[in-house]
mmCIF file of C-alpha atoms and ligand atoms in Angstrom:
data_model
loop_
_atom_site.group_PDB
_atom_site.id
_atom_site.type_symbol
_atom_site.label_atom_id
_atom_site.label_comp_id
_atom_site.label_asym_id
_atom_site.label_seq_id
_atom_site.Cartn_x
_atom_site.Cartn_y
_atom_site.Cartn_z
ATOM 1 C CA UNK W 11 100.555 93.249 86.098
ATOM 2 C CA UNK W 12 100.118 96.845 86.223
ATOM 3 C CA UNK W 13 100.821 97.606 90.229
ATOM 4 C CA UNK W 14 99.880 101.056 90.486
ATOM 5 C CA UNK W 15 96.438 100.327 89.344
ATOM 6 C CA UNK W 16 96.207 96.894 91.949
ATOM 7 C CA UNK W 17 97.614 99.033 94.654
ATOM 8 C CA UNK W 18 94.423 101.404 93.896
ATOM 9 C CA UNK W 19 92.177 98.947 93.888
ATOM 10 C CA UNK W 20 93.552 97.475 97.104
ATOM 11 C CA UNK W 21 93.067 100.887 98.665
ATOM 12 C CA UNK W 22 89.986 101.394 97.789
ATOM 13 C CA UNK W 23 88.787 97.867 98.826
ATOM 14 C CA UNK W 24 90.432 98.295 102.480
ATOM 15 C CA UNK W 25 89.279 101.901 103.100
ATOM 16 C CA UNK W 26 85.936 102.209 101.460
ATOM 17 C CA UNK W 27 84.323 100.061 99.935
ATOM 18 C CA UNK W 28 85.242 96.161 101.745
ATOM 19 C CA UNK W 29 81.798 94.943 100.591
ATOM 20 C CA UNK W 30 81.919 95.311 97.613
ATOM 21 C CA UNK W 31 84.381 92.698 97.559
ATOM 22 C CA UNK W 32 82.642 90.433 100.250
ATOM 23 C CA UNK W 33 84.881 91.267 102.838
ATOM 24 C CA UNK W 34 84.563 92.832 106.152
ATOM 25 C CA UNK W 35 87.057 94.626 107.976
ATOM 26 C CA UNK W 36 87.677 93.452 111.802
ATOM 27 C CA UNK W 37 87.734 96.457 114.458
ATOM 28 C CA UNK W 38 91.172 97.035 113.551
ATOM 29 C CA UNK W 39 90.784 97.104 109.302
ATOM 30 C CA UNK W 40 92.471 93.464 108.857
ATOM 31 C CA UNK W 41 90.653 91.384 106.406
ATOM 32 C CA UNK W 42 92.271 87.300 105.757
ATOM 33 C CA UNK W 43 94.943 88.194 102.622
ATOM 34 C CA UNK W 44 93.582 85.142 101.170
ATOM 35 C CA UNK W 45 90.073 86.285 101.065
ATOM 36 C CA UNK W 46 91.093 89.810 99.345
ATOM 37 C CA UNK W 47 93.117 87.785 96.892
ATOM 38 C CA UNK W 48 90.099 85.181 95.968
ATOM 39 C CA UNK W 49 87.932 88.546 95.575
ATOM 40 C CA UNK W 50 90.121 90.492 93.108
ATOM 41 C CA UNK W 51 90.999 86.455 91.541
ATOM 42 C CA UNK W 52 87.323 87.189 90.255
ATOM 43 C CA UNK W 53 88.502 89.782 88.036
ATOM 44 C CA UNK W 54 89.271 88.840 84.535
ATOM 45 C CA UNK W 55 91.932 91.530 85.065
ATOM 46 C CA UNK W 56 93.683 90.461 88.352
ATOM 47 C CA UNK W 57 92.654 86.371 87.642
ATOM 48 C CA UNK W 58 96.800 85.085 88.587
ATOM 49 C CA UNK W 59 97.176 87.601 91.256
ATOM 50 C CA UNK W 60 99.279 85.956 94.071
ATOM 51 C CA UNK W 61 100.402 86.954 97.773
ATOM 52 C CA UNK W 62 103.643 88.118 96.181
ATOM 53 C CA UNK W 63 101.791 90.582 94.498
ATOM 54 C CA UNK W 64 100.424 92.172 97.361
ATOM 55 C CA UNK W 65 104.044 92.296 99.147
ATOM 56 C CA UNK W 66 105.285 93.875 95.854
ATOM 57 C CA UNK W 67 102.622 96.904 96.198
ATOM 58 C CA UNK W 68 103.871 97.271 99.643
ATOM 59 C CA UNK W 69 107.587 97.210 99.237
ATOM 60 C CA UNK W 70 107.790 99.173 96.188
ATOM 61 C CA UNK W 71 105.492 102.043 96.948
ATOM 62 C CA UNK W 72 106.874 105.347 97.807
ATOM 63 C CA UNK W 73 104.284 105.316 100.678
ATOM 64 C CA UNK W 74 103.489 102.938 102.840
ATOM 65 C CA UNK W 75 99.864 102.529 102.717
ATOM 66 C CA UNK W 76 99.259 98.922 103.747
ATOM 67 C CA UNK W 77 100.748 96.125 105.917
ATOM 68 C CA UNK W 78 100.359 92.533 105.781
ATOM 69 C CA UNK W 79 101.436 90.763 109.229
ATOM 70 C CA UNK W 80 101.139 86.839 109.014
ATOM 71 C CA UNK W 81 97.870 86.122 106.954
ATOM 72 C CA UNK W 82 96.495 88.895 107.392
ATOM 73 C CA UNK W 83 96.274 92.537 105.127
ATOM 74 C CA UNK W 84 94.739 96.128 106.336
ATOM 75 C CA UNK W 85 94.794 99.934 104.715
ATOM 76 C CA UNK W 86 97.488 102.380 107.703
ATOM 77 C CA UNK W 87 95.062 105.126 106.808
ATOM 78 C CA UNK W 88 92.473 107.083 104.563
ATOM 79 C CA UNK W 89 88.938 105.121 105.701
ATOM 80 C CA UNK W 90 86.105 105.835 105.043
ATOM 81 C CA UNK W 91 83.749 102.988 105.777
ATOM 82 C CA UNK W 92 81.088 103.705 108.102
ATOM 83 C CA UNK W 93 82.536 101.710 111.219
ATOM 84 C CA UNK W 94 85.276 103.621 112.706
ATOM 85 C CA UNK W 95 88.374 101.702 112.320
ATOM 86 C CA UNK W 96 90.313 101.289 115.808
ATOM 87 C CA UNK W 97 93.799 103.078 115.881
ATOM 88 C CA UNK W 98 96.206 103.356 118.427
ATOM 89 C CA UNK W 99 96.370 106.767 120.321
ATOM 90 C CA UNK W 100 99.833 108.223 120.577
ATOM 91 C CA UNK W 101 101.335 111.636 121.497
ATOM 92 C CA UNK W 102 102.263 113.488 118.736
ATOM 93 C CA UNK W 103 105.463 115.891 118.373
ATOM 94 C CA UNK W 104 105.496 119.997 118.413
ATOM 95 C CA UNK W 105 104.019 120.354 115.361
ATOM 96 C CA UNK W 106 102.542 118.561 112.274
ATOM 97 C CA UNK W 107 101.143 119.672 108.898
ATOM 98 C CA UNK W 108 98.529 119.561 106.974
ATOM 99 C CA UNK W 109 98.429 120.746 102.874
ATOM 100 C CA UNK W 110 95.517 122.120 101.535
ATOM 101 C CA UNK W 111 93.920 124.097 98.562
ATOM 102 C CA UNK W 112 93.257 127.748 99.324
ATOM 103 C CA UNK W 113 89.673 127.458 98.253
ATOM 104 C CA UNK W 114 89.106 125.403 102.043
ATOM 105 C CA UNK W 115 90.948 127.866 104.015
ATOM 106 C CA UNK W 116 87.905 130.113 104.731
ATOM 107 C CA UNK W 117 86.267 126.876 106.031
ATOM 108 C CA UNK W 118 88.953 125.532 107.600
ATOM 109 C CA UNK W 119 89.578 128.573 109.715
ATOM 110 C CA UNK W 120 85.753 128.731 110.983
ATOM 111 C CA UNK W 121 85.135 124.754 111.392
ATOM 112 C CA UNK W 122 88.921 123.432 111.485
ATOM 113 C CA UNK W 123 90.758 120.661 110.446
ATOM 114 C CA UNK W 124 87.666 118.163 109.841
ATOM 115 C CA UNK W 125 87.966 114.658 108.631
ATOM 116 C CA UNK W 126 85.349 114.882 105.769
ATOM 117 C CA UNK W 127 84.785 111.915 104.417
ATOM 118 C CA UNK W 128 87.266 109.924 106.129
ATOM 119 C CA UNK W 129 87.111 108.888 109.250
ATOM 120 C CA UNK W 130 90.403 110.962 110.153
ATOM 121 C CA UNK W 131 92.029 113.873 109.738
ATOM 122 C CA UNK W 132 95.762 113.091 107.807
ATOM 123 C CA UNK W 133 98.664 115.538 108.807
ATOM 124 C CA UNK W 134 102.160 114.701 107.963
ATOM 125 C CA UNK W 135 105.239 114.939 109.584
ATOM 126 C CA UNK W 136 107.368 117.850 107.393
ATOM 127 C CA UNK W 137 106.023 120.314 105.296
ATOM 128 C CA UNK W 138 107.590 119.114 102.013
ATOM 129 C CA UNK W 139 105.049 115.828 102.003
ATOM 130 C CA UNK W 140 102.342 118.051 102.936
ATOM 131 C CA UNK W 141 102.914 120.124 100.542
ATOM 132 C CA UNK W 142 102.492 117.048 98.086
ATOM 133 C CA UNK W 143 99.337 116.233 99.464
ATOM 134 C CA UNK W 144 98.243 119.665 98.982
ATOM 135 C CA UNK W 145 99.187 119.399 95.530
ATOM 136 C CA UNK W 146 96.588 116.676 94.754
ATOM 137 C CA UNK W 147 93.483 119.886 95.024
ATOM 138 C CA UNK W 148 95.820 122.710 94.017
ATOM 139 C CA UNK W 149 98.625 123.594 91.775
ATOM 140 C CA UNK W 150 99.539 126.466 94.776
ATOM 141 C CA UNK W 151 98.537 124.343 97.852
ATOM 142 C CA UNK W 152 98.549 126.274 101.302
ATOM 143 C CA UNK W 153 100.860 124.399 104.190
ATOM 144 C CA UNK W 154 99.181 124.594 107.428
ATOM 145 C CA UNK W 155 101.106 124.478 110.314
ATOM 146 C CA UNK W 156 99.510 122.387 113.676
ATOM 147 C CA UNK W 157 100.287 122.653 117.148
ATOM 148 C CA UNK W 158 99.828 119.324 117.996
ATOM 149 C CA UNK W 159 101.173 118.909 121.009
ATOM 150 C CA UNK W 160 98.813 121.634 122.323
ATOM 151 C CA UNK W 161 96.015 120.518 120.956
ATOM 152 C CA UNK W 162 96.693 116.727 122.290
ATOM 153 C CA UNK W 163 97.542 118.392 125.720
ATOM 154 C CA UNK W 164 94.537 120.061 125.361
ATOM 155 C CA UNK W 165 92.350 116.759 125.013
ATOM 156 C CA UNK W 166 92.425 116.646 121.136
ATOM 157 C CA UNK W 167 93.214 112.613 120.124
ATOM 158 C CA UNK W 168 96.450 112.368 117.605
ATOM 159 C CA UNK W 169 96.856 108.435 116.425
ATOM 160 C CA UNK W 170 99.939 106.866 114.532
ATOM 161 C CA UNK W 171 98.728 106.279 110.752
ATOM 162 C CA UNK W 172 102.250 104.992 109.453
ATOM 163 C CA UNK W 173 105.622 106.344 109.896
ATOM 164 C CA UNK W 174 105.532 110.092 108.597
ATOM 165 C CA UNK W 175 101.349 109.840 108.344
ATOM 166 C CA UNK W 176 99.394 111.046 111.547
ATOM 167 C CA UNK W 177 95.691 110.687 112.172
ATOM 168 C CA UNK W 178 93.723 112.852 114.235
ATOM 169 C CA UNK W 179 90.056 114.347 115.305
ATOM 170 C CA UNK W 180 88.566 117.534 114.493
ATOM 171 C CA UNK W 181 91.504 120.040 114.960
ATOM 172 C CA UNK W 182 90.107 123.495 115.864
ATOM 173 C CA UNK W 183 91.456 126.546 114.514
ATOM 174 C CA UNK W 184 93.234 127.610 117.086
ATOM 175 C CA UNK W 185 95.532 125.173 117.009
ATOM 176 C CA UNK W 186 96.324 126.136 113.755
ATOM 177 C CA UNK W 187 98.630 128.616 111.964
ATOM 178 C CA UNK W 188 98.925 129.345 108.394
ATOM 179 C CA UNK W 189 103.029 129.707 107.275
HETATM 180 C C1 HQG B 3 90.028 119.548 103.425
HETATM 181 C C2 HQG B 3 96.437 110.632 100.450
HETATM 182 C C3 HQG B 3 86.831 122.427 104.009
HETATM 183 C C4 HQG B 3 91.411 118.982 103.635
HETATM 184 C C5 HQG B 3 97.218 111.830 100.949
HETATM 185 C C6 HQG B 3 91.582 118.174 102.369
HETATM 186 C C7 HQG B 3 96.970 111.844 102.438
HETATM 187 C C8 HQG B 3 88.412 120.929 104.681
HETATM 188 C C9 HQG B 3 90.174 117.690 102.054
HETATM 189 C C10 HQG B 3 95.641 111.152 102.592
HETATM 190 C C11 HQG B 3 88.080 121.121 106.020
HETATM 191 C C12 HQG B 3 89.929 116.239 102.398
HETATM 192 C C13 HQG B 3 94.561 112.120 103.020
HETATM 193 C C14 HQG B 3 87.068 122.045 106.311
HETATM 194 C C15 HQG B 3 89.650 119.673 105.948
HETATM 195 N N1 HQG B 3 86.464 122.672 105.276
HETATM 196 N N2 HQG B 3 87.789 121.570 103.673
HETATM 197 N N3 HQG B 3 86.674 122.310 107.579
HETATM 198 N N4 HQG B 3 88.859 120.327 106.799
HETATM 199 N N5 HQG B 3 89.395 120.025 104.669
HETATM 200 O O1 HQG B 3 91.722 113.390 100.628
HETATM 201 O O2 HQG B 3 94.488 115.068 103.948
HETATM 202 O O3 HQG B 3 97.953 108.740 98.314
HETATM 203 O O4 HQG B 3 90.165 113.287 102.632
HETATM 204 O O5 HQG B 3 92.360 120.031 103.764
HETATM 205 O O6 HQG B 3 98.573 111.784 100.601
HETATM 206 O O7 HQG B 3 94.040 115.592 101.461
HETATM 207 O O8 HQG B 3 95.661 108.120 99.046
HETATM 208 O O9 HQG B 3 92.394 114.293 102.922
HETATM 209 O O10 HQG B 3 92.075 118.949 101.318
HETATM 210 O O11 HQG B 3 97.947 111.194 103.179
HETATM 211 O O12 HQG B 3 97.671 107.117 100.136
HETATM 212 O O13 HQG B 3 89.293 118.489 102.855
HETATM 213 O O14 HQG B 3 95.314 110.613 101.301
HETATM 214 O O15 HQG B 3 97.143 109.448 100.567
HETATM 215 O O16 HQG B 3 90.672 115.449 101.497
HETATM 216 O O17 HQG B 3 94.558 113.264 102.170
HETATM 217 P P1 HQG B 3 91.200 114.011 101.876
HETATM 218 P P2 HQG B 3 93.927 114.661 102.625
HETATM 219 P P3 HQG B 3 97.117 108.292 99.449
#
């Protein structure tokens, strides 16, 4: 079984597209593990997929972009789907950041850090995996550095995505500083 390619498809059933798939995400983005699995089962492709499976994508990813807790499986970030997913507000530290292609900067510095099309905006905790995610739109990605604190003492809402992963709202640009 080729996990990479199930731990895409997994993604892209949790964040964006859960009915295609006949599920429906509660207010927190669980769906029943069992009901994913009897989904995908209808795919020639992932027919003999198993729980075990799912706990392999998990464990041997280099992120961790889902959770299962008892029967139950949801995506830790990158929704899209049109219901906001619930996520728990927490205080953020000094500073987070953000990694970018230059062609967004201009845009970035007169609207700000929007979510897009997700329902969040996705900073990380150190500048090397920001950098990374940067490198997915450029080959010279721009690291942006964010005064989070500020902006969360200044009413902007940070939320806890996974362990190095932040979520947040619309960050404006002056809470924002370009290394
Ligand atoms: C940019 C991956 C113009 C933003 C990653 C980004 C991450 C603006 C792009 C997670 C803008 C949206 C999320 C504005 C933001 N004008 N462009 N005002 N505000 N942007 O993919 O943060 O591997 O939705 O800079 O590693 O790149 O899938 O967000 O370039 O953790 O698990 O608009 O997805 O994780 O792109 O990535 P995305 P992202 P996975």
């Amino acid at each position: 079984m080729n996990y990479t390619e199930l731990s895409k498809e997994v993604s892209y059933a949790l964040r964006h597209n859960p009915q295609e798939y006949g599920l429906v995400l509660d207010d927190d983005g669980w769906v029943d593990t069992e009901d994913l699995l009897e989904a995908l089962r209808k795919k020639k492709k992932w027919n003999k997929v198993d729980v075990n499976d799912l706990i392999k994508i998990i464990d041997e990813s280099n992120k961790k972009r889902h959770e299962i807790i008892d029967n139950k499986i949801r995506a830790l970030y990158g929704h899209s789907t049109n219901k906001t997913i619930i996520k728990e507000k927490i205080e953020p530290p000094e500073f987070l950041y953000h990694g970018t292609a230059r062609r967004f900067l201009d845009s970035i510095k007169k609207n700000g850090l929007t979510p897009m099309k997700r329902q969040y905006v996705h900073l990380s905790e150190d500048k090397e995996t920001a950098y990374e995610v940067g490198k997915r739109r450029d080959s010279k990605p721009v690291v942006l550095k964010v005064m989070a604190k500020d902006a969360w003492n200044n009413g902007v809402a940070f939320y806890l995505g996974n362990d190095t992963i932040w979520l947040s709202d619309l960050i404006p640009n002056n809470y924002i500083t370009h290394e």
